[in-house]
Amino acid sequence: MNCADRQNLAAEIDQEVPSSPAFVLEKILLKQLEDMATVLESTDSGRSTLYDDIMTMVERSLFRIALQRNHHVKSAASAYLGINRNTFQKKMIKLGLASPKP
């Protein structure tokens, strides 16, 4: 996303009327994601992994929050996120948050 695109996106968001905390949070998230994208953007000519990198960071953070808020009880944490416990466990392993079964 170049500078002009960022300005256009910011202008579109600023024209919207904030009607909920979700709007404000989305605006904060947008700014944070812009900063992350700037740091992570690929400078080589190869295929970018920006989307995968950011989604992994976001998902890992959500899982950590869910676990902390539910006293590290996986079934409660998975319910908190609205996903199946088995899916939660598989993603924990994929995200490096749990040791795989021997």
CSV table of N, CA and C in Angstrom, one decimal:
chain,number,residue,atom,x,y,z
A,1,MET,N,0.9,-1.2,0.0
A,1,MET,CA,0.0,0.0,0.0
A,1,MET,C,0.9,1.2,0.0
A,2,ASN,N,0.8,2.1,-1.0
A,2,ASN,CA,1.6,3.2,-1.1
A,2,ASN,C,1.0,4.4,-0.3
A,3,CYS,N,1.7,5.5,-0.2
A,3,CYS,CA,1.3,6.6,0.6
A,3,CYS,C,-0.1,7.2,0.2
A,4,ALA,N,-0.3,7.3,-1.1
A,4,ALA,CA,-1.6,7.8,-1.6
A,4,ALA,C,-2.7,6.9,-1.2
A,5,ASP,N,-2.5,5.6,-1.3
A,5,ASP,CA,-3.5,4.6,-0.9
A,5,ASP,C,-3.9,4.7,0.5
A,6,ARG,N,-2.8,4.9,1.4
A,6,ARG,CA,-3.1,5.0,2.8
A,6,ARG,C,-3.9,6.3,3.1
A,7,GLN,N,-3.6,7.4,2.4
A,7,GLN,CA,-4.3,8.6,2.6
A,7,GLN,C,-5.7,8.5,2.2
A,8,ASN,N,-6.0,7.8,1.1
A,8,ASN,CA,-7.3,7.6,0.6
A,8,ASN,C,-8.1,6.8,1.6
A,9,LEU,N,-7.5,5.7,2.1
A,9,LEU,CA,-8.1,4.8,3.1
A,9,LEU,C,-8.5,5.6,4.3
A,10,ALA,N,-7.5,6.4,4.8
A,10,ALA,CA,-7.7,7.2,6.0
A,10,ALA,C,-8.9,8.2,5.8
A,11,ALA,N,-8.9,8.8,4.6
A,11,ALA,CA,-10.0,9.7,4.3
A,11,ALA,C,-11.4,9.0,4.3
A,12,GLU,N,-11.4,7.8,3.8
A,12,GLU,CA,-12.7,7.1,3.8
A,12,GLU,C,-13.1,6.8,5.2
A,13,ILE,N,-12.2,6.4,6.0
A,13,ILE,CA,-12.6,6.0,7.4
A,13,ILE,C,-13.0,7.3,8.1
A,14,ASP,N,-12.3,8.4,7.9
A,14,ASP,CA,-12.6,9.6,8.6
A,14,ASP,C,-14.0,10.1,8.2
A,15,GLN,N,-14.5,9.8,7.0
A,15,GLN,CA,-15.8,10.2,6.6
A,15,GLN,C,-17.0,9.4,7.3
A,16,GLU,N,-16.6,8.3,7.8
A,16,GLU,CA,-17.6,7.4,8.5
A,16,GLU,C,-17.9,8.0,9.8
A,17,VAL,N,-19.2,7.9,10.3
A,17,VAL,CA,-19.6,8.4,11.6
A,17,VAL,C,-19.3,7.3,12.6
A,18,PRO,N,-18.5,7.6,13.6
A,18,PRO,CA,-18.3,6.5,14.6
A,18,PRO,C,-19.6,6.3,15.4
A,19,SER,N,-20.0,5.0,15.3
A,19,SER,CA,-21.3,4.7,16.0
A,19,SER,C,-21.1,3.7,17.1
A,20,SER,N,-19.9,3.1,17.2
A,20,SER,CA,-19.8,2.1,18.2
A,20,SER,C,-18.3,2.0,18.6
A,21,PRO,N,-18.0,1.3,19.7
A,21,PRO,CA,-16.6,1.1,20.1
A,21,PRO,C,-15.9,0.3,19.1
A,22,ALA,N,-16.6,-0.6,18.3
A,22,ALA,CA,-16.0,-1.4,17.3
A,22,ALA,C,-15.4,-0.5,16.2
A,23,PHE,N,-16.0,0.6,15.9
A,23,PHE,CA,-15.5,1.6,14.9
A,23,PHE,C,-14.2,2.1,15.4
A,24,VAL,N,-14.1,2.6,16.6
A,24,VAL,CA,-12.9,3.2,17.1
A,24,VAL,C,-11.8,2.1,17.2
A,25,LEU,N,-12.1,0.9,17.6
A,25,LEU,CA,-11.1,-0.2,17.7
A,25,LEU,C,-10.6,-0.5,16.3
A,26,GLU,N,-11.5,-0.5,15.3
A,26,GLU,CA,-11.1,-0.8,14.0
A,26,GLU,C,-10.1,0.2,13.4
A,27,LYS,N,-10.4,1.5,13.8
A,27,LYS,CA,-9.5,2.6,13.4
A,27,LYS,C,-8.1,2.4,14.0
A,28,ILE,N,-8.1,2.0,15.3
A,28,ILE,CA,-6.8,1.8,16.0
A,28,ILE,C,-6.1,0.6,15.4
A,29,LEU,N,-6.8,-0.4,15.1
A,29,LEU,CA,-6.2,-1.6,14.5
A,29,LEU,C,-5.6,-1.3,13.1
A,30,LEU,N,-6.4,-0.5,12.3
A,30,LEU,CA,-5.9,-0.1,11.0
A,30,LEU,C,-4.5,0.6,11.1
A,31,LYS,N,-4.4,1.5,12.0
A,31,LYS,CA,-3.1,2.2,12.2
A,31,LYS,C,-2.0,1.2,12.6
A,32,GLN,N,-2.3,0.3,13.5
A,32,GLN,CA,-1.3,-0.6,13.9
A,32,GLN,C,-0.9,-1.6,12.8
A,33,LEU,N,-1.9,-2.0,12.0
A,33,LEU,CA,-1.6,-2.9,10.9
A,33,LEU,C,-0.8,-2.1,9.8
A,34,GLU,N,-1.0,-0.9,9.6
A,34,GLU,CA,-0.2,-0.1,8.7
A,34,GLU,C,1.2,-0.1,9.1
A,35,ASP,N,1.4,0.2,10.4
A,35,ASP,CA,2.8,0.2,10.9
A,35,ASP,C,3.5,-1.2,10.8
A,36,MET,N,2.7,-2.2,11.1
A,36,MET,CA,3.3,-3.6,11.0
A,36,MET,C,3.7,-3.9,9.5
A,37,ALA,N,2.8,-3.5,8.6
A,37,ALA,CA,3.0,-3.7,7.2
A,37,ALA,C,4.3,-3.0,6.7
A,38,THR,N,4.4,-1.8,7.2
A,38,THR,CA,5.6,-1.0,6.8
A,38,THR,C,6.9,-1.7,7.3
A,39,VAL,N,6.9,-2.3,8.5
A,39,VAL,CA,8.1,-3.0,9.0
A,39,VAL,C,8.3,-4.3,8.3
A,40,LEU,N,7.2,-5.0,8.0
A,40,LEU,CA,7.3,-6.3,7.4
A,40,LEU,C,7.4,-6.4,5.9
A,41,GLU,N,7.0,-5.3,5.2
A,41,GLU,CA,6.9,-5.4,3.8
A,41,GLU,C,8.2,-5.9,3.1
A,42,SER,N,8.0,-6.7,2.1
A,42,SER,CA,9.1,-7.4,1.4
A,42,SER,C,9.8,-6.4,0.5
A,43,THR,N,11.1,-6.3,0.6
A,43,THR,CA,11.9,-5.5,-0.2
A,43,THR,C,12.4,-6.2,-1.4
A,44,ASP,N,12.3,-7.5,-1.4
A,44,ASP,CA,12.8,-8.3,-2.6
A,44,ASP,C,11.7,-8.4,-3.6
A,45,SER,N,12.0,-9.0,-4.7
A,45,SER,CA,11.0,-9.2,-5.8
A,45,SER,C,10.2,-10.5,-5.7
A,46,GLY,N,10.5,-11.2,-4.7
A,46,GLY,CA,9.8,-12.5,-4.5
A,46,GLY,C,8.4,-12.3,-4.0
A,47,ARG,N,7.7,-13.4,-3.8
A,47,ARG,CA,6.3,-13.4,-3.3
A,47,ARG,C,6.3,-12.9,-1.9
A,48,SER,N,5.4,-12.0,-1.6
A,48,SER,CA,5.3,-11.5,-0.2
A,48,SER,C,4.6,-12.5,0.7
A,49,THR,N,5.0,-12.5,1.9
A,49,THR,CA,4.4,-13.3,3.0
A,49,THR,C,3.7,-12.4,4.0
A,50,LEU,N,3.5,-11.2,3.6
A,50,LEU,CA,3.0,-10.2,4.6
A,50,LEU,C,1.6,-10.6,5.2
A,51,TYR,N,0.7,-11.1,4.4
A,51,TYR,CA,-0.6,-11.5,4.9
A,51,TYR,C,-0.4,-12.7,5.9
A,52,ASP,N,0.3,-13.7,5.5
A,52,ASP,CA,0.5,-14.8,6.4
A,52,ASP,C,1.2,-14.4,7.7
A,53,ASP,N,2.2,-13.6,7.6
A,53,ASP,CA,3.0,-13.1,8.8
A,53,ASP,C,2.1,-12.4,9.7
A,54,ILE,N,1.3,-11.4,9.2
A,54,ILE,CA,0.4,-10.6,10.1
A,54,ILE,C,-0.7,-11.5,10.7
A,55,MET,N,-1.3,-12.4,9.9
A,55,MET,CA,-2.4,-13.2,10.4
A,55,MET,C,-1.9,-14.2,11.5
A,56,THR,N,-0.7,-14.7,11.3
A,56,THR,CA,-0.1,-15.5,12.3
A,56,THR,C,0.1,-14.8,13.6
A,57,MET,N,0.6,-13.6,13.5
A,57,MET,CA,0.8,-12.7,14.7
A,57,MET,C,-0.5,-12.4,15.4
A,58,VAL,N,-1.5,-12.1,14.6
A,58,VAL,CA,-2.8,-11.8,15.2
A,58,VAL,C,-3.4,-13.0,15.9
A,59,GLU,N,-3.4,-14.1,15.2
A,59,GLU,CA,-4.0,-15.3,15.7
A,59,GLU,C,-3.3,-15.8,17.0
A,60,ARG,N,-1.9,-15.7,16.9
A,60,ARG,CA,-1.2,-16.1,18.1
A,60,ARG,C,-1.5,-15.2,19.3
A,61,SER,N,-1.7,-14.0,19.1
A,61,SER,CA,-2.0,-13.0,20.2
A,61,SER,C,-3.4,-13.3,20.7
A,62,LEU,N,-4.4,-13.6,19.8
A,62,LEU,CA,-5.8,-13.9,20.2
A,62,LEU,C,-5.8,-15.2,21.1
A,63,PHE,N,-5.0,-16.2,20.7
A,63,PHE,CA,-4.9,-17.4,21.4
A,63,PHE,C,-4.3,-17.2,22.8
A,64,ARG,N,-3.3,-16.4,22.9
A,64,ARG,CA,-2.7,-16.1,24.2
A,64,ARG,C,-3.7,-15.3,25.1
A,65,ILE,N,-4.4,-14.4,24.5
A,65,ILE,CA,-5.4,-13.6,25.3
A,65,ILE,C,-6.5,-14.6,25.8
A,66,ALA,N,-7.0,-15.5,24.9
A,66,ALA,CA,-8.0,-16.4,25.3
A,66,ALA,C,-7.6,-17.3,26.4
A,67,LEU,N,-6.3,-17.8,26.3
A,67,LEU,CA,-5.8,-18.7,27.3
A,67,LEU,C,-5.7,-18.0,28.7
A,68,GLN,N,-5.1,-16.7,28.6
A,68,GLN,CA,-5.0,-16.0,29.9
A,68,GLN,C,-6.3,-15.7,30.5
A,69,ARG,N,-7.3,-15.3,29.7
A,69,ARG,CA,-8.6,-14.9,30.3
A,69,ARG,C,-9.4,-16.1,30.8
A,70,ASN,N,-8.9,-17.3,30.4
A,70,ASN,CA,-9.7,-18.5,30.8
A,70,ASN,C,-8.8,-19.4,31.6
A,71,HIS,N,-7.8,-18.9,32.3
A,71,HIS,CA,-6.9,-19.6,33.2
A,71,HIS,C,-6.2,-20.8,32.6
A,72,HIS,N,-5.9,-20.7,31.3
A,72,HIS,CA,-5.2,-21.7,30.5
A,72,HIS,C,-6.0,-23.0,30.4
A,73,VAL,N,-7.4,-22.9,30.5
A,73,VAL,CA,-8.3,-24.0,30.3
A,73,VAL,C,-8.6,-24.0,28.8
A,74,LYS,N,-8.1,-25.0,28.0
A,74,LYS,CA,-8.3,-24.9,26.6
A,74,LYS,C,-9.7,-25.0,26.1
A,75,SER,N,-10.5,-25.8,26.8
A,75,SER,CA,-11.9,-25.9,26.3
A,75,SER,C,-12.6,-24.5,26.5
A,76,ALA,N,-12.3,-23.8,27.6
A,76,ALA,CA,-12.9,-22.5,27.9
A,76,ALA,C,-12.4,-21.5,26.9
A,77,ALA,N,-11.1,-21.6,26.6
A,77,ALA,CA,-10.4,-20.6,25.7
A,77,ALA,C,-11.0,-20.8,24.3
A,78,SER,N,-11.2,-22.1,23.9
A,78,SER,CA,-11.8,-22.3,22.6
A,78,SER,C,-13.2,-21.8,22.5
A,79,ALA,N,-14.0,-22.0,23.5
A,79,ALA,CA,-15.4,-21.5,23.6
A,79,ALA,C,-15.4,-19.9,23.5
A,80,TYR,N,-14.4,-19.3,24.2
A,80,TYR,CA,-14.3,-17.9,24.2
A,80,TYR,C,-14.1,-17.3,22.8
A,81,LEU,N,-13.3,-18.1,22.0
A,81,LEU,CA,-13.0,-17.7,20.6
A,81,LEU,C,-14.1,-18.1,19.7
A,82,GLY,N,-15.0,-19.0,20.1
A,82,GLY,CA,-16.0,-19.5,19.3
A,82,GLY,C,-15.6,-20.6,18.3
A,83,ILE,N,-14.5,-21.3,18.7
A,83,ILE,CA,-14.1,-22.4,17.8
A,83,ILE,C,-14.1,-23.7,18.5
A,84,ASN,N,-14.0,-24.8,17.8
A,84,ASN,CA,-14.0,-26.2,18.3
A,84,ASN,C,-12.7,-26.4,19.1
A,85,ARG,N,-12.8,-27.1,20.2
A,85,ARG,CA,-11.6,-27.4,21.0
A,85,ARG,C,-10.5,-28.1,20.2
A,86,ASN,N,-10.9,-29.1,19.4
A,86,ASN,CA,-9.9,-29.8,18.6
A,86,ASN,C,-9.2,-28.8,17.6
A,87,THR,N,-9.9,-27.9,17.0
A,87,THR,CA,-9.4,-26.9,16.1
A,87,THR,C,-8.4,-26.0,16.9
A,88,PHE,N,-8.9,-25.6,18.1
A,88,PHE,CA,-8.0,-24.8,18.9
A,88,PHE,C,-6.7,-25.5,19.2
A,89,GLN,N,-6.7,-26.7,19.6
A,89,GLN,CA,-5.5,-27.5,19.9
A,89,GLN,C,-4.6,-27.6,18.7
A,90,LYS,N,-5.2,-27.9,17.5
A,90,LYS,CA,-4.3,-28.0,16.3
A,90,LYS,C,-3.7,-26.6,16.0
A,91,LYS,N,-4.4,-25.6,16.1
A,91,LYS,CA,-3.9,-24.2,15.8
A,91,LYS,C,-2.8,-23.8,16.9
A,92,MET,N,-3.0,-24.3,18.1
A,92,MET,CA,-2.0,-24.0,19.1
A,92,MET,C,-0.7,-24.6,18.7
A,93,ILE,N,-0.7,-25.8,18.3
A,93,ILE,CA,0.5,-26.5,17.8
A,93,ILE,C,1.1,-25.8,16.6
A,94,LYS,N,0.3,-25.4,15.7
A,94,LYS,CA,0.7,-24.7,14.5
A,94,LYS,C,1.4,-23.4,14.8
A,95,LEU,N,0.8,-22.7,15.8
A,95,LEU,CA,1.3,-21.4,16.2
A,95,LEU,C,2.5,-21.5,17.2
A,96,GLY,N,2.9,-22.7,17.5
A,96,GLY,CA,4.0,-22.8,18.5
A,96,GLY,C,3.6,-22.5,19.9
A,97,LEU,N,2.4,-22.7,20.3
A,97,LEU,CA,1.9,-22.4,21.6
A,97,LEU,C,1.8,-23.6,22.5
A,98,ALA,N,1.9,-24.8,21.9
A,98,ALA,CA,1.8,-26.0,22.6
A,98,ALA,C,2.7,-27.0,22.0
A,99,SER,N,3.1,-28.0,22.9
A,99,SER,CA,4.0,-29.1,22.4
A,99,SER,C,3.1,-30.1,21.7
A,100,PRO,N,3.5,-30.6,20.6
A,100,PRO,CA,2.7,-31.7,20.0
A,100,PRO,C,2.7,-32.9,20.8
A,101,LYS,N,1.7,-33.8,20.7
A,101,LYS,CA,1.7,-35.0,21.5
A,101,LYS,C,2.8,-35.9,21.0
A,102,PRO,N,3.4,-36.7,21.9
A,102,PRO,CA,4.5,-37.6,21.5
A,102,PRO,C,4.1,-38.7,20.6
